[in-house]
PDB file of C-alpha atoms in Angstrom:
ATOM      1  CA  UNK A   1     -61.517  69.606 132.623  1.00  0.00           C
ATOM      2  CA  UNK A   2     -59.337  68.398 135.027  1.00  0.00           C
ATOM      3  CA  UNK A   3     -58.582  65.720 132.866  1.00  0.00           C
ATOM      4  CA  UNK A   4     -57.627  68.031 129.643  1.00  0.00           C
ATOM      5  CA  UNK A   5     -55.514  70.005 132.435  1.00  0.00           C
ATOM      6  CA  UNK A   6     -53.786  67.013 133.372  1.00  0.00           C
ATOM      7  CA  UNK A   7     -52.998  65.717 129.623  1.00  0.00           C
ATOM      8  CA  UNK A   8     -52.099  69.543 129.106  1.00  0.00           C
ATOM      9  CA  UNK A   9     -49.695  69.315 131.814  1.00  0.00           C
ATOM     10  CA  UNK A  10     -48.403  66.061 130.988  1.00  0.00           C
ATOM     11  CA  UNK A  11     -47.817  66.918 127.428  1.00  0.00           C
ATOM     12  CA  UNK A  12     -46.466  69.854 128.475  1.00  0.00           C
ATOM     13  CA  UNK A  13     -44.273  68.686 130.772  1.00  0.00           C
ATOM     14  CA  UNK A  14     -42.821  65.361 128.057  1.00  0.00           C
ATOM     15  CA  UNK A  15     -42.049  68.754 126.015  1.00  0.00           C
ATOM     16  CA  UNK A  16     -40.500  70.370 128.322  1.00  0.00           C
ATOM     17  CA  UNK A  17     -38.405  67.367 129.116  1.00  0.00           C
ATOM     18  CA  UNK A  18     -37.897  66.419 125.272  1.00  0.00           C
ATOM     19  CA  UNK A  19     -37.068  69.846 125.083  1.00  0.00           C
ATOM     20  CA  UNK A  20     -34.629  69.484 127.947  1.00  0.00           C
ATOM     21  CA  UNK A  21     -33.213  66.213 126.945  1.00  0.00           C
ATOM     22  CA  UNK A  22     -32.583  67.744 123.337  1.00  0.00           C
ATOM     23  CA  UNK A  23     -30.470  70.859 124.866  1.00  0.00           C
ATOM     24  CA  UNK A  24     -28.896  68.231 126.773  1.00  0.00           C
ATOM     25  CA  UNK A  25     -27.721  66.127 123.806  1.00  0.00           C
ATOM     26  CA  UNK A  26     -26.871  69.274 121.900  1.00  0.00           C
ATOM     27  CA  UNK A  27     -24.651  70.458 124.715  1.00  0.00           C
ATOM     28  CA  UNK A  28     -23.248  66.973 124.979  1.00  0.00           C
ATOM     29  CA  UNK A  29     -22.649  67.037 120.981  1.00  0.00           C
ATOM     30  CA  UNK A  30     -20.689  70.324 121.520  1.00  0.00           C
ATOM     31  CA  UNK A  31     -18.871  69.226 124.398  1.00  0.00           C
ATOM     32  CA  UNK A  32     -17.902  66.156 122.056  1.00  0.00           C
ATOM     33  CA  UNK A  33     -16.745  68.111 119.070  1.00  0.00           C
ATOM     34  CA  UNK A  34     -14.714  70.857 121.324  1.00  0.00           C
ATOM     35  CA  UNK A  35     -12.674  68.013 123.100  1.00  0.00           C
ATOM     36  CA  UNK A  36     -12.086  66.213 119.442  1.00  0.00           C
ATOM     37  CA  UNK A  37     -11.195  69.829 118.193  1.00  0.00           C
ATOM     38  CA  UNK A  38      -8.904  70.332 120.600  1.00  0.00           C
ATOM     39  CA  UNK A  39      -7.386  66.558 120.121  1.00  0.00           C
ATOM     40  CA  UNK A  40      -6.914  67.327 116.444  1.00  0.00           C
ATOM     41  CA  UNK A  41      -4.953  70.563 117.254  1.00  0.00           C
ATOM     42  CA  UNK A  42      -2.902  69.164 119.845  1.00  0.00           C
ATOM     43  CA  UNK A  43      -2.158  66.328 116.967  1.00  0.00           C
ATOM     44  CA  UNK A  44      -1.598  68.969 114.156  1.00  0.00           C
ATOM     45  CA  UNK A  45       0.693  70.869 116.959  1.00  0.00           C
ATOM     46  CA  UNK A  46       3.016  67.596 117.908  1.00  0.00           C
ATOM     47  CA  UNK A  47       3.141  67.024 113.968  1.00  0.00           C
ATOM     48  CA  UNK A  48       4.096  70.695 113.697  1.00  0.00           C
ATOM     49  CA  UNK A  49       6.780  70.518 116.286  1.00  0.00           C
ATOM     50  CA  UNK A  50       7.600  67.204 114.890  1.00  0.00           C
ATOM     51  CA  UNK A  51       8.240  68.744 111.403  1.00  0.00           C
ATOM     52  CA  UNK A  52       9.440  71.612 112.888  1.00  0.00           C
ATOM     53  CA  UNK A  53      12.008  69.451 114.408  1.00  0.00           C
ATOM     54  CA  UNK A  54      12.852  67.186 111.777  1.00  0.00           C
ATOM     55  CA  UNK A  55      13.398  70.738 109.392  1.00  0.00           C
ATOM     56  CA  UNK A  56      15.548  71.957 112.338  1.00  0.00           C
ATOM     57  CA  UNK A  57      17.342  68.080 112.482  1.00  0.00           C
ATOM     58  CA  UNK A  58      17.747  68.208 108.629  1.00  0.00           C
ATOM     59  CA  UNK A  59      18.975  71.684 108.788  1.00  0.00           C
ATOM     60  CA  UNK A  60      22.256  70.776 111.218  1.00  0.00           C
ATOM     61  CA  UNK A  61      22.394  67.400 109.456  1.00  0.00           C
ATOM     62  CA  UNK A  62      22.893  69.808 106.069  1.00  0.00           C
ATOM     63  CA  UNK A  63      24.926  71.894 107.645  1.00  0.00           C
ATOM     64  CA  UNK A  64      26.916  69.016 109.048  1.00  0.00           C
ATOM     65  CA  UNK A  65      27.355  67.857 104.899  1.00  0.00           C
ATOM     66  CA  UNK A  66      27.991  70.835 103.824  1.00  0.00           C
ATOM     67  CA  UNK A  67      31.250  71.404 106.369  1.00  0.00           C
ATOM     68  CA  UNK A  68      31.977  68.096 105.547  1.00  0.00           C
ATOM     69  CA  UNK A  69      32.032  68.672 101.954  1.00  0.00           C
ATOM     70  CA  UNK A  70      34.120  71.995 102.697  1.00  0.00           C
ATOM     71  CA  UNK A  71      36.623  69.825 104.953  1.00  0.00           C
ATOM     72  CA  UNK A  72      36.441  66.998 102.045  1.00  0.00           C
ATOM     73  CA  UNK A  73      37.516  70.059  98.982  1.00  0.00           C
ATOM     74  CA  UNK A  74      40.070  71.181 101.594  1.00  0.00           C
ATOM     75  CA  UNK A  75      41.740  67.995 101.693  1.00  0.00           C
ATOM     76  CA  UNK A  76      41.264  67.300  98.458  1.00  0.00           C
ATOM     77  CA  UNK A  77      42.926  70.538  97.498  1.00  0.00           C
ATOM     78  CA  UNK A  78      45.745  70.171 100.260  1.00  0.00           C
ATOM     79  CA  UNK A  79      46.307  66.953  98.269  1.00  0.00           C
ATOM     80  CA  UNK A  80      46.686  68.603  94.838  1.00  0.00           C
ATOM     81  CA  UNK A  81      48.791  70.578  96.409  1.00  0.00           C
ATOM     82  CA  UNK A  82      50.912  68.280  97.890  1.00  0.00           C
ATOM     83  CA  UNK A  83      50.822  66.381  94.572  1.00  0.00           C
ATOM     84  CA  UNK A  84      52.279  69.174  92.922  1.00  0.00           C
ATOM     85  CA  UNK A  85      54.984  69.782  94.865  1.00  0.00           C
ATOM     86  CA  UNK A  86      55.710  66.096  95.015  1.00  0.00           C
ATOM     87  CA  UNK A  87      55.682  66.404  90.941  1.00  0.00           C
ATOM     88  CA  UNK A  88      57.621  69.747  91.311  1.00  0.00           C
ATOM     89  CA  UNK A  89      60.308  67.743  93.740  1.00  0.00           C
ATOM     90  CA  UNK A  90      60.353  64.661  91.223  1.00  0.00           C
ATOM     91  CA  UNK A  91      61.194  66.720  88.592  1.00  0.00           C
ATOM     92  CA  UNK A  92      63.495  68.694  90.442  1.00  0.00           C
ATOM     93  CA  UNK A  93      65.323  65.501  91.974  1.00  0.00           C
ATOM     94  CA  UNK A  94      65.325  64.126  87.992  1.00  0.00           C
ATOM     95  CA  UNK A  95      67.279  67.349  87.014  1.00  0.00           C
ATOM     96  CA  UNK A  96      69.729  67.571  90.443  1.00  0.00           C
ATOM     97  CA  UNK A  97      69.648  63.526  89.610  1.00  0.00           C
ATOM     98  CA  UNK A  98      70.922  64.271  85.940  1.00  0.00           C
ATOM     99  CA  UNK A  99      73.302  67.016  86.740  1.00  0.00           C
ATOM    100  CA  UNK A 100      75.069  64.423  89.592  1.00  0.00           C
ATOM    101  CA  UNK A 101      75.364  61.818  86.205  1.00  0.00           C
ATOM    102  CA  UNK A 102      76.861  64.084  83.842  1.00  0.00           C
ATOM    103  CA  UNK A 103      78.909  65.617  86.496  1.00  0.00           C
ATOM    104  CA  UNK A 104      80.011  62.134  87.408  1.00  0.00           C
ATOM    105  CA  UNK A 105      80.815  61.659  83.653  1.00  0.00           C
ATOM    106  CA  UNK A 106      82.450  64.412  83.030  1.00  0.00           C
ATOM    107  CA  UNK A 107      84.649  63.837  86.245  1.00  0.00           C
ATOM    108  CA  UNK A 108      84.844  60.037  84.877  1.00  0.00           C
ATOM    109  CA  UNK A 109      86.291  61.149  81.653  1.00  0.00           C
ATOM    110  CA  UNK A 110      88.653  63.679  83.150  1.00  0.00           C
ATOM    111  CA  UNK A 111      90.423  61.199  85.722  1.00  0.00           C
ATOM    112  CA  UNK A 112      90.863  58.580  82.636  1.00  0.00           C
ATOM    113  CA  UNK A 113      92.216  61.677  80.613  1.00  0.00           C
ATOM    114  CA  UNK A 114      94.631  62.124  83.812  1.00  0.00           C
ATOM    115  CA  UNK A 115      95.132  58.515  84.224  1.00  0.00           C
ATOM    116  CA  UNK A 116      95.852  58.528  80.614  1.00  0.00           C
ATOM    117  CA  UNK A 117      98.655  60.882  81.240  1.00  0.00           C
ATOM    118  CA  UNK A 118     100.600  58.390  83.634  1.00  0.00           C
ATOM    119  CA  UNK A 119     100.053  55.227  81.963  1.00  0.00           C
ATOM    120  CA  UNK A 120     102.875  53.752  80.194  1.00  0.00           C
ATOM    121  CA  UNK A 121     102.063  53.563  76.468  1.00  0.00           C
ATOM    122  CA  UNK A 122     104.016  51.465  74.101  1.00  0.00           C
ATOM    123  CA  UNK A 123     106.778  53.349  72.346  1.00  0.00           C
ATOM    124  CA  UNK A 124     109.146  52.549  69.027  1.00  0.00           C
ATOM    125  CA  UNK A 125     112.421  54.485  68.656  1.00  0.00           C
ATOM    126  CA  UNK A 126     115.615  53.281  66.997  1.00  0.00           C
ATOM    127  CA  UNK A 127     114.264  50.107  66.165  1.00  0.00           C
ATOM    128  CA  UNK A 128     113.811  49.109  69.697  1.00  0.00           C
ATOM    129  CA  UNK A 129     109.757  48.926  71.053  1.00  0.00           C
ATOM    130  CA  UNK A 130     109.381  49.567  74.955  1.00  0.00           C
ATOM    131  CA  UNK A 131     106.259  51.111  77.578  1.00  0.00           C
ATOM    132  CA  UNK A 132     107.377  54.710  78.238  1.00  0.00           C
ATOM    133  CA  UNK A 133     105.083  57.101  80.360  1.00  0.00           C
ATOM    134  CA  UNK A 134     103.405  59.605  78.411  1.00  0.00           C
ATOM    135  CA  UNK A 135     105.167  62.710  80.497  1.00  0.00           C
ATOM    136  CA  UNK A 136     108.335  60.499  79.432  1.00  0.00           C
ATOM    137  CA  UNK A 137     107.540  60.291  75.501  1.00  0.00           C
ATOM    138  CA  UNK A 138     106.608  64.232  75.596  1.00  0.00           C
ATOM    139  CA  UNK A 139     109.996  65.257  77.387  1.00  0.00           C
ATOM    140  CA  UNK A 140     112.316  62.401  75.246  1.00  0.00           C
ATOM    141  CA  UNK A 141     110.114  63.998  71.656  1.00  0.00           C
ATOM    142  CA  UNK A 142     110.985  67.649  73.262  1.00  0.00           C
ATOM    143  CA  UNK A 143     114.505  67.709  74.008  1.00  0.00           C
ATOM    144  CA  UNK A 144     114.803  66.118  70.423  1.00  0.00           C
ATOM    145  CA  UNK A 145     112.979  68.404  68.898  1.00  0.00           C
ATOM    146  CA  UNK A 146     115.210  70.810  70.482  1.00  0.00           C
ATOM    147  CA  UNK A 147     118.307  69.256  69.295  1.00  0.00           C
ATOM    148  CA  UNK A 148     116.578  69.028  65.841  1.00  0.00           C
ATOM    149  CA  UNK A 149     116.268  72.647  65.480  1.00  0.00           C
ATOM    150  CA  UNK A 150     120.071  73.136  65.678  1.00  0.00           C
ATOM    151  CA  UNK A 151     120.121  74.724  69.287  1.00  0.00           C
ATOM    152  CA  UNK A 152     122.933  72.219  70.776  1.00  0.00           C
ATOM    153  CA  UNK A 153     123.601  74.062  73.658  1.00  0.00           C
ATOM    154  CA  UNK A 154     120.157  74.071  74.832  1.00  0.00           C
ATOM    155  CA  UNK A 155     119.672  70.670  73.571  1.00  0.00           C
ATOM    156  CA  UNK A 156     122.560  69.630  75.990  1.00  0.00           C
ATOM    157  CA  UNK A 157     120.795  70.788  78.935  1.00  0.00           C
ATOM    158  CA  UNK A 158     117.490  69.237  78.303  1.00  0.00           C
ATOM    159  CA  UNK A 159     118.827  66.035  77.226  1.00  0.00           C
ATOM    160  CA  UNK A 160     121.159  66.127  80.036  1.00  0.00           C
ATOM    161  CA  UNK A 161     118.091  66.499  82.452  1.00  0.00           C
ATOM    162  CA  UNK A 162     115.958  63.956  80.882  1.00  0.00           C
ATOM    163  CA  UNK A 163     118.857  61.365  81.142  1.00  0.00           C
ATOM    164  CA  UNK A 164     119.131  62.460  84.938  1.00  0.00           C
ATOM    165  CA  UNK A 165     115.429  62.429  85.466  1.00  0.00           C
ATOM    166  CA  UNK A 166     114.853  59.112  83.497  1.00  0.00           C
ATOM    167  CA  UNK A 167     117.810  56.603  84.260  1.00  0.00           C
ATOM    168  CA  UNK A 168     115.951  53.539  83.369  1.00  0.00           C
ATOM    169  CA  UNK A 169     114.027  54.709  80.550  1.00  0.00           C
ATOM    170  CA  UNK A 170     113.726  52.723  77.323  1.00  0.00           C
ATOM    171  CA  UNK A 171     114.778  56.056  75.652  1.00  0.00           C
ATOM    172  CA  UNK A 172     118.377  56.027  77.643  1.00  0.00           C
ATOM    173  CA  UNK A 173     120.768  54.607  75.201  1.00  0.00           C
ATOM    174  CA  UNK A 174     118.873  57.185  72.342  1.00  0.00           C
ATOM    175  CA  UNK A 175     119.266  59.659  74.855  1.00  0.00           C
ATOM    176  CA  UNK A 176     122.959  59.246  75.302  1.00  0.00           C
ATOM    177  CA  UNK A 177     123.480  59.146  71.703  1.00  0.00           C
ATOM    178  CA  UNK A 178     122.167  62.223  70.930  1.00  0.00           C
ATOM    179  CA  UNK A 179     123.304  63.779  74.101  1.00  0.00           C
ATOM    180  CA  UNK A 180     127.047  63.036  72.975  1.00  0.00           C
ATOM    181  CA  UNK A 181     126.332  64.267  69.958  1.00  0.00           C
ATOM    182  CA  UNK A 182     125.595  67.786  71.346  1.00  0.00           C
ATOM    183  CA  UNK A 183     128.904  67.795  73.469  1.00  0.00           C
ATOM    184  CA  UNK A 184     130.622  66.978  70.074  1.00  0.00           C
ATOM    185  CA  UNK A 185     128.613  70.149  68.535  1.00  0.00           C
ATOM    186  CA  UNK A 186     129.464  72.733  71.575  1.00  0.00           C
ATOM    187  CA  UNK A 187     133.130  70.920  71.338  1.00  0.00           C
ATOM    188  CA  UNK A 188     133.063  69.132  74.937  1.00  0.00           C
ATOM    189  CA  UNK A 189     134.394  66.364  73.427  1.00  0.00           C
ATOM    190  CA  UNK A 190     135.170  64.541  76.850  1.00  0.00           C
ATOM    191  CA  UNK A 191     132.402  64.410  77.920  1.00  0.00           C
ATOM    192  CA  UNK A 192     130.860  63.567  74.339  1.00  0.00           C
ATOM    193  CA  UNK A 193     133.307  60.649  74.624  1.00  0.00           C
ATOM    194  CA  UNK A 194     131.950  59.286  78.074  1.00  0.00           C
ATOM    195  CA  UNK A 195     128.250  59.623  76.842  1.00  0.00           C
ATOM    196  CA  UNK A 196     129.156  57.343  73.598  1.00  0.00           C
ATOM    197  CA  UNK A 197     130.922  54.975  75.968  1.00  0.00           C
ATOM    198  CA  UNK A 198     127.485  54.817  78.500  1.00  0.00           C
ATOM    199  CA  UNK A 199     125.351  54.342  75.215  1.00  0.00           C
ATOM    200  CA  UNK A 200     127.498  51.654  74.094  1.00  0.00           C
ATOM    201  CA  UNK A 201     128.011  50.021  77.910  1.00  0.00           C
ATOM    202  CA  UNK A 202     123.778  50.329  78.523  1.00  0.00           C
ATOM    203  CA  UNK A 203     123.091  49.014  74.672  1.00  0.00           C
ATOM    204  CA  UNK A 204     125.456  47.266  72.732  1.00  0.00           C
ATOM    205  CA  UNK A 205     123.012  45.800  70.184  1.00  0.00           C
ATOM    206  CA  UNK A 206     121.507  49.095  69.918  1.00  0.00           C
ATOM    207  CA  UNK A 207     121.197  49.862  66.339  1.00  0.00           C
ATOM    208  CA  UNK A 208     122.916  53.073  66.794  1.00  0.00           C
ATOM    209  CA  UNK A 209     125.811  51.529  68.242  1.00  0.00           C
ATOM    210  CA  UNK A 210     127.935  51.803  65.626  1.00  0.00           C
ATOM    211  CA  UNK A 211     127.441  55.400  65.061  1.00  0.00           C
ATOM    212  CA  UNK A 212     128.429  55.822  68.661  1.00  0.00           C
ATOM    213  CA  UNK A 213     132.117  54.237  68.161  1.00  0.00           C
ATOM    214  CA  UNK A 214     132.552  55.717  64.893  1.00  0.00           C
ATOM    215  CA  UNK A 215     131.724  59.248  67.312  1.00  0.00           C
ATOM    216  CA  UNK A 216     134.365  58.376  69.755  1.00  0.00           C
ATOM    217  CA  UNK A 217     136.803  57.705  66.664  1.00  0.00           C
ATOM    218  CA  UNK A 218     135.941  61.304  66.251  1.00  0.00           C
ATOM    219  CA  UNK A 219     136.462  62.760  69.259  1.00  0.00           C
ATOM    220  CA  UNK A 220     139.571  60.969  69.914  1.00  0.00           C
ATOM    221  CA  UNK A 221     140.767  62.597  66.126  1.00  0.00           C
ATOM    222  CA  UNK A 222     139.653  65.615  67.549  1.00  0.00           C
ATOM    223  CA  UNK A 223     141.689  65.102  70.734  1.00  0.00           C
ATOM    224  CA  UNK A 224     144.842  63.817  68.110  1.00  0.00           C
ATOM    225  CA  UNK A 225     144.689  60.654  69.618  1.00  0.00           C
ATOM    226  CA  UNK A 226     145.063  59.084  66.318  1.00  0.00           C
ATOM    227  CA  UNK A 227     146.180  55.806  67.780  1.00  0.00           C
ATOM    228  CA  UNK A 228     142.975  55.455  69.844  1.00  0.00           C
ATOM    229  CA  UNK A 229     140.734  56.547  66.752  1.00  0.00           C
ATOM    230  CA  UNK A 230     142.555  53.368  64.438  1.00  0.00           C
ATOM    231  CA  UNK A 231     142.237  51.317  67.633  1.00  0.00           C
ATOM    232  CA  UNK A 232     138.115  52.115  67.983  1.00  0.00           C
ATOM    233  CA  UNK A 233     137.752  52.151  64.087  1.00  0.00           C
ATOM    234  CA  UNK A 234     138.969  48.393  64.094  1.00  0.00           C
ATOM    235  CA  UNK A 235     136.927  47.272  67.027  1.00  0.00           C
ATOM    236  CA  UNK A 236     133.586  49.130  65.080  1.00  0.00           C
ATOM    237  CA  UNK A 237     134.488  46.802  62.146  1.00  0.00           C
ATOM    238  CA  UNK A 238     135.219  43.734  63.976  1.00  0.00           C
ATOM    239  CA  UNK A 239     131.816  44.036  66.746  1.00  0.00           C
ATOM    240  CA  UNK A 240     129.473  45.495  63.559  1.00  0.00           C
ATOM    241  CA  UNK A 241     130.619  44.057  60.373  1.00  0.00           C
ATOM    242  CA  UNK A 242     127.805  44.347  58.259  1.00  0.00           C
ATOM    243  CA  UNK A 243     126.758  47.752  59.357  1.00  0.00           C
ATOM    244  CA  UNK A 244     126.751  50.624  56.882  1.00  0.00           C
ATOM    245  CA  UNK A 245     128.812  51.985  59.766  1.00  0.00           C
ATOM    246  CA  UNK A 246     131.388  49.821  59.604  1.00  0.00           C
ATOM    247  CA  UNK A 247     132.249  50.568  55.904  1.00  0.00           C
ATOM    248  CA  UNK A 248     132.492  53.964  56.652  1.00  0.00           C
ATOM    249  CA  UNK A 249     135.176  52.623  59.117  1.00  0.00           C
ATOM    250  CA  UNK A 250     136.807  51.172  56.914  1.00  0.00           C
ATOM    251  CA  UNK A 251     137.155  53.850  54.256  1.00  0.00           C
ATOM    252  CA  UNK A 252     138.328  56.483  56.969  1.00  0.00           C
ATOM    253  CA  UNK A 253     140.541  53.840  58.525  1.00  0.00           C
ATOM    254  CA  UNK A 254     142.375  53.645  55.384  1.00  0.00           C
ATOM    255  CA  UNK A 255     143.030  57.451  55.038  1.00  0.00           C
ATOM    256  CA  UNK A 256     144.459  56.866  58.767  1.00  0.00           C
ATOM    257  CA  UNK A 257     146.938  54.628  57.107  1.00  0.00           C
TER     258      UNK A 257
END
């Protein structure tokens, strides 16, 4: 009996302690699993964080880009704009640049058209060729014009000025012919006389020469110095003998006979 009590016991007791050992080793187990648990959120919490952070970290770095970018357009805008003004300026410095040109062209041309005016050009009259400034020719083709119309009294006075005015002109010994002819016409025949004389004292080849003496054979006529008129008749045929002049000389010199 005591022995079944014993064995009882025993068994009892190695069930008691399996039993025992079992809770232990399940407690253990969950002890195990709670601390891994915990280890695996801890690890999904620093991942977390750590996505969390690189979101945040990708966030400013996006918003970084994207001011960027907006700085980037700006600039890229401020240089369009700049681009078109510099276009607008080109274009504007071409047309100030082509207005200066034609401006300078048209100022060229109108200081050679005044420089034109006061450069001797090369004249013919009676036969003789000379340089004569153009304000010259238009005064000399003026006063003749003036004389031309038949208005001796004002053709006196502007041939009169223009022989003043231009005392070594080419057109002098012209100018003294027809200026003593206009004395003759308003009957100062003095000083139609002394005008024939200068014309014939400045230009004795002159090809109006003889006209002038056969003038002052007139005037002196007209004077009744008839003695001086046969006296310059005979010196016209002697200095121009084969002028038409000179047979007209002769012709009147006979009648003086």
């Amino acid at each position: 009996m005591r022995g079944t009590s014993l064995g009882g016991l025993a068994q009892r007791l190695l069930t008691a302690g399996l039993l025992a050992l079992s809770l232990a080793g399940a407690s253990q187990a969950g002890l195990l699993e709670d601390d891994e648990a915990r280890r695996a959120i801890l690890d999904l919490r620093q991942r977390l964080e750590a996505s969390n952070n690189n979101i945040k970290a990708m966030g400013e770095e996006n918003a970084q880009l994207r001011r960027a970018l907006l700085d980037l357009q700006g600039q890229i805008d401020g240089l369009k704009s700049d681009i078109s003004k510099g276009r607008g300026q080109q274009e504007q410095l071409a047309r100030d640049l082509s207005d200066l040109q034609q401006r300078h062209k048209d100022t060229q041309a109108g200081l050679d058209e005044r420089l034109r005016k006061f450069e001797p050009v090369k004249v013919t009259v009676d036969g003789r060729e000379f340089a004569a400034d153009a304000a010259e020719k238009r005064d000399y083709e003026q006063a003749l014009e003036v004389f031309r119309k038949g208005d001796f009294a004002a053709a006196r006075s502007v041939l009169a000025a223009f022989v003043q005015r231009y005392g070594q002109s080419g057109y002098l010994p012209s100018a003294l012919f027809w200026l003593g002819n206009a004395e003759y016409a308003t009957k100062d025949y003095k000083e139609s006389m002394t005008r024939f004389r200068q014309m014939l004292a400045a230009a004795p080849a002159h090809v109006r020469a003889p006209e002038a003496m056969l003038a002052i054979s007139n005037v002196q006529l007209e004077l009744k110095d008839s003695k001086g008129a046969r006296k310059t008749l005979e010196e016209l045929i002697k200095t121009y003998p084969d002028s038409e002049t000179a047979q007209a000389a002769k012709d009147r010199l006979a009648r003086l006979r």
